[in-house]
Amino acid sequence: MSNFSAAPDDLSFSYFPESYRWSHGVLIGLNSAPWGGAEIGEVHRIGLRLRDHVGDDKAWFREWSREAEDLEKKGRAHLAAGRHATAGSYLRRAANYYHVGERFLQPKSEGLEAYRRGVDCFREAAKLIARPRIEHLEIPFEGTALPALLVHPQRLGRNGRAPAMIYFDGFDVTKEIQYFKGVADLAERGIACLIVDGPGNGESVRFRDLYLRHDTESYATACYEFLAARADIDPKRIGVMSISLGGYYAPRAAAFEPRLACCIAWGAQWDYHAIWKARFEKLDQNKLPSLSVPWQHLLWILNVQTRAEALKKLEPFRLDGVVEKIACPFLLLHGEGDEQISLPLAQHCFDRVGSKKKTLKVFTRQEGGYHHCQSTMSALAWPTCGIGSRACLSQSTLSLLHLRQPIPDDLRGGFS
């Protein structure tokens, strides 16, 4: 199933050291705990039941769904008894577990009902938890709509309006999972956050047949205009951010939608076609690249049947000639030991960004968070996102500059 094994001197947490993908999946669950998306004991119970099934993705789905169903049942019992806050906390964790469990399934048909239950649990939990206030919205887009969550700030800014960040998913996550990556902290800092299932992600691909597309600016503009039209949002202080493959989405959006006030890429990208070409070559050599979901997920979100078709569709997913157009403040976060996108590639992308106000924050082995998108320490990365958002949206680089650090010469290297 896997030729991966965690290095013996790895300082990060690896629940299933023989499987990068499964360990990464457990971390998505565990890392949501600070924001109410998990209990460590619950995740551990799931992990114990899976110890003898590593690599069996149906078992993964079964055990995460089992835990989610139990929490949903308890949450609804608390709700019936009038214990709304308690019910909300149970339903929130159920939502997260349903979605973490469904991620590995290919084809998706078996897990769609569980996925929908996760969406419904989160929707109900949002009504039951007072802070932050979460509103479910539909963003008009090309004759249809994109499902989104608007997480309201805990205080409004000047003139009764708040700054806002548009937050897109990555390659394989959902708006509900994204909420548990620290969005409540943005709200506490007075920043609204619109979390969007764009084409190829979440509900958009599962229930609306909206597949992944390279022109992120098309739906970023729709999101910007939706927020700018609201009386409670400052149209001059709307930024964009995204994680993992979002290191392509957010820079692309900022390059071609000049009204965006800032851009945060939580993880770098450069040439996604080249990345997948190399991954397919590894698979053909019976080697397993570091992936967070099965490789077939790519075919599904692109709505193609073969690798060749996928590579053809990925040809425009390149940032060369794009990031040079970025003029707004730009922040890139990356891990020194990122297994999916190398640090030299991140440095190359950063060097090409056209903005005069740009910062690269590298999380090192010494401080932690040095794996892909700080998967083992997302609570370390999120304050950086919050500081960066606040600095950029306040038209100041003072808070950003203290994040800047030189990349050691021995880590720069070349890139391919």
Short mmCIF file of C-alpha atoms in Angstrom, two decimals:
data_model
loop_
_atom_site.label_atom_id
_atom_site.label_comp_id
_atom_site.label_asym_id
_atom_site.label_seq_id
_atom_site.Cartn_x
_atom_site.Cartn_y
_atom_site.Cartn_z
CA MET A 1 0.00 0.00 0.00
CA SER A 2 2.78 2.41 0.88
CA ASN A 3 6.55 2.69 0.67
CA PHE A 4 6.44 5.61 3.11
CA SER A 5 7.88 5.48 6.59
CA ALA A 6 8.33 8.38 8.97
CA ALA A 7 11.97 9.27 9.55
CA PRO A 8 13.16 8.14 12.99
CA ASP A 9 14.39 11.65 13.79
CA ASP A 10 11.16 13.34 12.69
CA LEU A 11 10.04 15.68 15.46
CA SER A 12 6.44 15.82 14.29
CA PHE A 13 3.53 13.60 15.27
CA SER A 14 2.83 10.65 12.96
CA TYR A 15 -0.08 8.48 14.09
CA PHE A 16 0.38 5.95 11.28
CA PRO A 17 4.14 6.16 10.55
CA GLU A 18 3.79 3.68 7.69
CA SER A 19 1.29 5.88 5.81
CA TYR A 20 1.79 9.55 4.99
CA ARG A 21 -1.77 9.92 3.78
CA TRP A 22 -3.42 8.33 6.80
CA SER A 23 -1.24 10.25 9.24
CA HIS A 24 -2.06 13.47 7.43
CA GLY A 25 -5.76 12.58 7.64
CA VAL A 26 -5.59 12.02 11.40
CA LEU A 27 -3.90 15.39 11.77
CA ILE A 28 -6.75 17.12 9.95
CA GLY A 29 -8.98 15.77 12.70
CA LEU A 30 -6.64 16.48 15.60
CA ASN A 31 -5.67 19.97 14.45
CA SER A 32 -9.30 21.08 14.56
CA ALA A 33 -9.49 20.52 18.33
CA PRO A 34 -8.51 24.10 19.33
CA TRP A 35 -11.55 25.40 17.42
CA GLY A 36 -14.11 22.83 18.53
CA GLY A 37 -13.83 20.37 15.64
CA ALA A 38 -12.47 17.40 17.57
CA GLU A 39 -11.71 15.82 20.92
CA ILE A 40 -8.33 14.12 21.08
CA GLY A 41 -9.80 11.11 22.88
CA GLU A 42 -12.42 10.61 20.18
CA VAL A 43 -9.84 10.76 17.41
CA HIS A 44 -7.64 8.32 19.32
CA ARG A 45 -10.51 5.85 19.65
CA ILE A 46 -11.01 6.04 15.89
CA GLY A 47 -7.28 5.49 15.38
CA LEU A 48 -7.20 2.45 17.66
CA ARG A 49 -9.99 0.82 15.70
CA LEU A 50 -8.03 1.42 12.50
CA ARG A 51 -4.64 0.09 13.68
CA ASP A 52 -5.06 -3.23 11.87
CA HIS A 53 -6.61 -1.71 8.73
CA VAL A 54 -4.02 0.81 7.52
CA GLY A 55 -4.60 1.52 3.84
CA ASP A 56 -8.18 0.25 3.81
CA ASP A 57 -9.99 3.46 2.91
CA LYS A 58 -13.43 1.89 3.36
CA ALA A 59 -12.47 1.05 6.94
CA TRP A 60 -11.32 4.65 7.39
CA PHE A 61 -14.69 5.90 6.17
CA ARG A 62 -16.57 3.39 8.34
CA GLU A 63 -14.84 4.28 11.62
CA TRP A 64 -14.89 8.06 11.21
CA SER A 65 -18.55 7.89 10.19
CA ARG A 66 -19.30 5.64 13.15
CA GLU A 67 -17.89 8.21 15.54
CA ALA A 68 -19.71 11.01 13.71
CA GLU A 69 -23.05 9.19 13.86
CA ASP A 70 -22.64 8.63 17.61
CA LEU A 71 -21.91 12.32 18.18
CA GLU A 72 -24.78 13.39 15.95
CA LYS A 73 -27.18 11.18 17.91
CA LYS A 74 -25.97 12.59 21.23
CA GLY A 75 -26.09 16.13 19.86
CA ARG A 76 -29.70 15.75 18.78
CA ALA A 77 -30.60 14.31 22.17
CA HIS A 78 -29.07 17.36 23.88
CA LEU A 79 -30.96 19.60 21.47
CA ALA A 80 -34.26 17.89 22.29
CA ALA A 81 -33.53 18.48 25.97
CA GLY A 82 -32.95 22.18 25.36
CA ARG A 83 -29.19 22.11 25.90
CA HIS A 84 -28.37 24.15 22.82
CA ALA A 85 -24.72 25.00 23.45
CA THR A 86 -23.87 21.39 24.26
CA ALA A 87 -25.80 20.17 21.23
CA GLY A 88 -23.89 22.60 19.04
CA SER A 89 -20.52 21.34 20.23
CA TYR A 90 -21.48 17.72 19.51
CA LEU A 91 -22.89 18.50 16.08
CA ARG A 92 -19.84 20.55 15.18
CA ARG A 93 -17.51 17.62 15.86
CA ALA A 94 -19.86 15.26 14.04
CA ALA A 95 -19.70 17.49 10.96
CA ASN A 96 -15.92 17.44 10.96
CA TYR A 97 -15.66 13.68 11.43
CA TYR A 98 -18.12 12.99 8.62
CA HIS A 99 -15.99 15.06 6.25
CA VAL A 100 -12.62 13.72 7.40
CA GLY A 101 -13.97 10.22 6.94
CA GLU A 102 -15.32 10.80 3.44
CA ARG A 103 -12.16 12.36 1.99
CA PHE A 104 -10.43 9.11 0.94
CA LEU A 105 -13.36 7.46 -0.80
CA GLN A 106 -13.07 6.87 -4.54
CA PRO A 107 -15.58 6.78 -6.11
CA LYS A 108 -17.46 9.26 -3.95
CA SER A 109 -20.92 7.77 -4.36
CA GLU A 110 -20.75 5.66 -1.21
CA GLY A 111 -19.93 8.62 1.00
CA LEU A 112 -22.23 11.32 -0.36
CA GLU A 113 -24.95 10.75 2.22
CA ALA A 114 -22.41 10.96 5.05
CA TYR A 115 -20.97 14.09 3.48
CA ARG A 116 -24.41 15.68 3.33
CA ARG A 117 -25.00 14.79 6.97
CA GLY A 118 -21.77 16.60 7.78
CA VAL A 119 -22.99 19.70 5.96
CA ASP A 120 -26.34 19.52 7.78
CA CYS A 121 -24.71 18.99 11.19
CA PHE A 122 -22.51 22.04 10.70
CA ARG A 123 -25.47 24.10 9.54
CA GLU A 124 -27.42 23.20 12.68
CA ALA A 125 -24.41 23.74 14.94
CA ALA A 126 -23.92 27.21 13.47
CA LYS A 127 -27.40 28.16 14.62
CA LEU A 128 -26.76 26.92 18.14
CA ILE A 129 -23.39 28.53 18.88
CA ALA A 130 -23.46 32.24 19.54
CA ARG A 131 -19.81 33.17 18.87
CA PRO A 132 -18.67 33.57 16.26
CA ARG A 133 -21.84 34.09 14.29
CA ILE A 134 -21.85 31.92 11.16
CA GLU A 135 -24.16 32.58 8.24
CA HIS A 136 -24.74 30.14 5.36
CA LEU A 137 -24.80 31.96 2.02
CA GLU A 138 -25.06 31.35 -1.71
CA ILE A 139 -22.67 33.36 -3.89
CA PRO A 140 -24.16 34.02 -7.36
CA PHE A 141 -21.81 32.68 -10.02
CA GLU A 142 -22.35 32.10 -13.75
CA GLY A 143 -26.02 31.21 -13.52
CA THR A 144 -25.64 29.06 -10.43
CA ALA A 145 -24.25 29.68 -6.92
CA LEU A 146 -21.30 28.72 -4.76
CA PRO A 147 -22.06 27.56 -1.20
CA ALA A 148 -20.26 29.58 1.45
CA LEU A 149 -19.99 30.37 5.14
CA LEU A 150 -19.71 33.95 6.31
CA VAL A 151 -18.06 34.04 9.72
CA HIS A 152 -18.92 37.43 11.16
CA PRO A 153 -16.35 39.50 13.04
CA GLN A 154 -16.86 39.98 16.75
CA ARG A 155 -16.65 43.74 16.26
CA LEU A 156 -17.11 46.08 13.33
CA GLY A 157 -14.40 48.41 12.12
CA ARG A 158 -14.48 52.04 11.18
CA ASN A 159 -17.74 53.40 9.84
CA GLY A 160 -19.51 50.27 11.02
CA ARG A 161 -17.73 48.16 8.40
CA ALA A 162 -15.28 45.31 8.87
CA PRO A 163 -12.38 44.07 6.72
CA ALA A 164 -12.84 40.59 5.27
CA MET A 165 -10.90 37.66 3.89
CA ILE A 166 -12.19 35.36 1.15
CA TYR A 167 -11.00 31.87 2.07
CA PHE A 168 -10.93 29.16 -0.62
CA ASP A 169 -10.45 25.43 -0.03
CA GLY A 170 -7.40 23.51 -1.19
CA PHE A 171 -7.20 20.34 -3.29
CA ASP A 172 -9.28 18.07 -1.11
CA VAL A 173 -10.83 19.89 1.84
CA THR A 174 -14.18 21.58 2.43
CA LYS A 175 -15.51 24.83 3.79
CA GLU A 176 -16.55 23.02 6.97
CA ILE A 177 -13.06 21.59 7.49
CA GLN A 178 -11.58 25.00 6.66
CA TYR A 179 -13.61 26.62 9.42
CA PHE A 180 -11.74 24.47 11.93
CA LYS A 181 -8.40 25.86 10.77
CA GLY A 182 -8.60 28.94 12.96
CA VAL A 183 -11.24 31.08 11.26
CA ALA A 184 -12.77 31.94 14.64
CA ASP A 185 -9.48 33.68 15.45
CA LEU A 186 -9.97 36.00 12.48
CA ALA A 187 -13.41 36.88 13.80
CA GLU A 188 -11.88 37.65 17.19
CA ARG A 189 -9.45 40.03 15.46
CA GLY A 190 -12.39 41.88 13.90
CA ILE A 191 -12.03 40.34 10.43
CA ALA A 192 -14.94 38.71 8.62
CA CYS A 193 -14.21 35.52 6.69
CA LEU A 194 -16.10 34.16 3.70
CA ILE A 195 -15.23 30.46 3.35
CA VAL A 196 -16.20 29.24 -0.11
CA ASP A 197 -16.55 25.83 -1.73
CA GLY A 198 -15.26 26.90 -5.12
CA PRO A 199 -15.44 24.76 -8.29
CA GLY A 200 -13.83 21.39 -7.63
CA ASN A 201 -14.36 21.57 -3.88
CA GLY A 202 -16.89 20.59 -1.25
CA GLU A 203 -20.55 20.87 -2.09
CA SER A 204 -19.79 22.56 -5.42
CA VAL A 205 -18.29 19.43 -6.96
CA ARG A 206 -20.33 16.86 -5.04
CA PHE A 207 -23.82 18.26 -5.49
CA ARG A 208 -23.58 20.96 -8.20
CA ASP A 209 -21.27 19.44 -10.83
CA LEU A 210 -18.91 22.42 -10.64
CA TYR A 211 -15.48 21.03 -11.48
CA LEU A 212 -12.00 22.42 -10.88
CA ARG A 213 -10.97 25.27 -13.21
CA HIS A 214 -7.80 27.28 -13.55
CA ASP A 215 -9.30 30.79 -13.72
CA THR A 216 -9.74 31.35 -9.99
CA GLU A 217 -10.28 35.03 -10.61
CA SER A 218 -13.69 34.26 -12.14
CA TYR A 219 -15.19 33.12 -8.86
CA ALA A 220 -12.91 35.30 -6.72
CA THR A 221 -14.44 38.33 -8.44
CA ALA A 222 -17.93 36.98 -7.76
CA CYS A 223 -17.03 36.60 -4.07
CA TYR A 224 -15.44 40.04 -3.92
CA GLU A 225 -18.47 41.74 -5.44
CA PHE A 226 -20.82 39.84 -3.13
CA LEU A 227 -18.92 41.05 -0.06
CA ALA A 228 -18.37 44.58 -1.37
CA ALA A 229 -22.11 45.03 -1.79
CA ARG A 230 -22.75 44.34 1.90
CA ALA A 231 -23.25 47.28 4.25
CA ASP A 232 -21.17 45.62 6.99
CA ILE A 233 -18.03 44.98 4.89
CA ASP A 234 -15.43 47.57 3.84
CA PRO A 235 -15.00 47.07 0.05
CA LYS A 236 -11.49 48.54 0.17
CA ARG A 237 -10.31 45.95 2.70
CA ILE A 238 -11.22 42.57 1.21
CA GLY A 239 -8.38 40.08 0.80
CA VAL A 240 -8.01 36.49 -0.37
CA MET A 241 -6.33 33.47 1.17
CA SER A 242 -6.20 29.74 0.59
CA ILE A 243 -4.33 26.61 1.69
CA SER A 244 -2.27 23.93 -0.09
CA LEU A 245 -3.42 23.93 -3.74
CA GLY A 246 -4.85 27.26 -2.65
CA GLY A 247 -1.26 28.43 -3.08
CA TYR A 248 -2.32 28.54 -6.71
CA TYR A 249 -5.90 29.78 -6.19
CA ALA A 250 -5.15 32.84 -4.06
CA PRO A 251 -2.19 34.25 -6.06
CA ARG A 252 -4.06 33.71 -9.31
CA ALA A 253 -7.06 35.56 -7.89
CA ALA A 254 -4.95 38.45 -6.62
CA ALA A 255 -3.10 38.73 -9.93
CA PHE A 256 -6.26 39.25 -11.99
CA GLU A 257 -8.66 40.85 -9.51
CA PRO A 258 -6.91 44.13 -8.61
CA ARG A 259 -9.57 45.17 -6.10
CA LEU A 260 -8.37 42.53 -3.64
CA ALA A 261 -6.48 44.27 -0.83
CA CYS A 262 -4.07 41.44 0.04
CA CYS A 263 -3.19 37.82 -0.66
CA ILE A 264 -2.13 35.01 1.69
CA ALA A 265 -0.93 31.70 0.27
CA TRP A 266 -0.83 29.06 3.01
CA GLY A 267 1.55 26.78 1.15
CA ALA A 268 3.23 27.47 -2.18
CA GLN A 269 2.49 26.29 -5.71
CA TRP A 270 4.16 27.04 -9.02
CA ASP A 271 3.45 24.60 -11.85
CA TYR A 272 0.71 22.16 -10.91
CA HIS A 273 0.98 20.35 -14.25
CA ALA A 274 4.65 19.59 -13.56
CA ILE A 275 3.84 18.46 -10.02
CA TRP A 276 1.34 15.89 -11.23
CA LYS A 277 3.49 14.76 -14.14
CA ALA A 278 6.21 13.92 -11.61
CA ARG A 279 3.69 12.21 -9.34
CA PHE A 280 2.40 10.01 -12.15
CA GLU A 281 5.96 9.06 -13.04
CA LYS A 282 6.53 7.96 -9.43
CA LEU A 283 3.35 5.89 -9.48
CA ASP A 284 4.52 4.20 -12.68
CA GLN A 285 7.74 3.29 -10.86
CA ASN A 286 5.68 1.70 -8.07
CA LYS A 287 6.59 4.56 -5.76
CA LEU A 288 3.98 6.40 -3.75
CA PRO A 289 4.24 10.22 -3.77
CA SER A 290 3.24 12.14 -0.65
CA LEU A 291 -0.46 12.77 -1.24
CA SER A 292 -3.22 13.72 1.17
CA VAL A 293 -5.88 11.72 -0.72
CA PRO A 294 -5.83 8.95 -3.37
CA TRP A 295 -4.52 10.19 -6.71
CA GLN A 296 -7.85 9.37 -8.38
CA HIS A 297 -9.29 12.39 -6.59
CA LEU A 298 -7.63 14.52 -9.28
CA LEU A 299 -9.58 12.82 -12.08
CA TRP A 300 -12.83 13.29 -10.21
CA ILE A 301 -12.50 17.02 -9.53
CA LEU A 302 -11.40 17.65 -13.13
CA ASN A 303 -14.22 15.46 -14.49
CA VAL A 304 -11.89 13.32 -16.61
CA GLN A 305 -11.29 9.59 -16.96
CA THR A 306 -7.56 9.26 -17.60
CA ARG A 307 -4.23 10.66 -16.44
CA ALA A 308 -3.56 12.02 -19.91
CA GLU A 309 -6.81 13.97 -19.84
CA ALA A 310 -5.96 15.27 -16.38
CA LEU A 311 -2.54 16.52 -17.48
CA LYS A 312 -4.13 18.25 -20.45
CA LYS A 313 -6.58 20.03 -18.15
CA LEU A 314 -3.74 21.01 -15.80
CA GLU A 315 -1.69 22.79 -18.46
CA PRO A 316 -2.99 26.28 -17.51
CA PHE A 317 -2.43 25.68 -13.77
CA ARG A 318 0.86 27.56 -13.80
CA LEU A 319 1.87 30.73 -11.97
CA ASP A 320 4.71 31.73 -14.30
CA GLY A 321 3.63 35.04 -15.83
CA VAL A 322 0.84 35.33 -13.24
CA VAL A 323 2.39 36.15 -9.85
CA GLU A 324 4.42 38.91 -11.48
CA LYS A 325 1.12 40.78 -11.82
CA ILE A 326 0.36 40.77 -8.08
CA ALA A 327 0.45 44.33 -6.75
CA CYS A 328 -1.25 43.98 -3.35
CA PRO A 329 0.57 42.96 -0.13
CA PHE A 330 1.46 39.27 -0.30
CA LEU A 331 2.26 36.72 2.42
CA LEU A 332 3.47 33.17 1.70
CA LEU A 333 3.66 30.54 4.45
CA HIS A 334 5.65 27.37 3.85
CA GLY A 335 7.23 24.51 5.75
CA GLU A 336 10.94 23.84 5.57
CA GLY A 337 10.30 20.10 5.17
CA ASP A 338 7.15 20.20 3.02
CA GLU A 339 6.88 16.75 1.40
CA GLN A 340 4.49 17.86 -1.35
CA ILE A 341 5.99 21.15 -2.54
CA SER A 342 9.70 21.74 -1.94
CA LEU A 343 11.00 24.84 -0.21
CA PRO A 344 13.20 25.84 -3.19
CA LEU A 345 10.06 25.85 -5.35
CA ALA A 346 8.31 28.05 -2.78
CA GLN A 347 11.29 30.43 -2.77
CA HIS A 348 11.22 30.58 -6.57
CA CYS A 349 7.53 31.47 -6.57
CA PHE A 350 8.04 34.11 -3.90
CA ASP A 351 10.95 35.69 -5.77
CA ARG A 352 8.74 36.11 -8.84
CA VAL A 353 5.83 37.79 -7.03
CA GLY A 354 5.51 41.34 -8.31
CA SER A 355 4.28 42.99 -5.11
CA LYS A 356 6.66 45.43 -3.45
CA LYS A 357 5.15 44.45 -0.09
CA LYS A 358 5.74 40.73 0.21
CA THR A 359 6.83 38.38 2.98
CA LEU A 360 7.86 34.73 3.06
CA LYS A 361 7.42 33.00 6.41
CA VAL A 362 9.17 29.61 6.58
CA PHE A 363 8.39 27.31 9.49
CA THR A 364 11.58 25.50 10.44
CA ARG A 365 12.26 22.13 11.99
CA GLN A 366 13.44 23.87 15.15
CA GLU A 367 10.25 25.87 15.73
CA GLY A 368 7.84 23.23 14.40
CA GLY A 369 5.20 23.27 11.70
CA TYR A 370 7.78 22.34 9.08
CA HIS A 371 5.61 19.84 7.17
CA HIS A 372 3.02 20.56 4.47
CA CYS A 373 0.90 23.57 5.45
CA GLN A 374 1.98 23.09 9.06
CA SER A 375 -0.08 19.90 9.24
CA THR A 376 1.38 18.97 12.60
CA MET A 377 1.07 22.46 14.12
CA SER A 378 -1.69 24.42 12.43
CA ALA A 379 -2.25 26.40 15.63
CA LEU A 380 1.29 27.73 15.10
CA ALA A 381 0.54 28.87 11.56
CA TRP A 382 -2.85 30.41 12.11
CA PRO A 383 -1.69 33.39 14.23
CA THR A 384 0.66 34.22 11.34
CA CYS A 385 -2.33 34.24 8.99
CA GLY A 386 -4.22 36.43 11.44
CA ILE A 387 -1.35 38.86 11.91
CA GLY A 388 -0.76 38.95 8.18
CA SER A 389 -4.42 39.55 7.38
CA ARG A 390 -4.73 42.34 9.90
CA ALA A 391 -1.51 43.99 8.75
CA CYS A 392 -2.38 43.82 5.07
CA LEU A 393 -5.97 44.92 5.49
CA SER A 394 -4.91 47.87 7.63
CA GLN A 395 -2.64 49.02 4.79
CA SER A 396 0.43 48.50 6.99
CA THR A 397 3.46 46.26 6.57
CA LEU A 398 4.81 46.77 10.09
CA SER A 399 3.32 43.55 11.45
CA LEU A 400 4.31 41.64 8.33
CA LEU A 401 7.93 42.64 8.36
CA HIS A 402 8.69 40.96 11.68
CA LEU A 403 7.69 37.64 10.10
CA ARG A 404 10.34 37.94 7.40
CA GLN A 405 13.36 35.66 7.69
CA PRO A 406 16.21 34.74 5.36
CA ILE A 407 16.28 31.25 3.83
CA PRO A 408 19.55 29.45 4.69
CA ASP A 409 21.72 28.86 1.64
CA ASP A 410 21.68 25.10 2.17
CA LEU A 411 17.88 25.07 1.91
CA ARG A 412 17.54 27.24 -1.17
CA GLY A 413 18.79 24.71 -3.71
CA GLY A 414 17.38 24.49 -7.20
CA PHE A 415 13.92 23.52 -8.27
CA SER A 416 12.29 21.36 -10.89
#
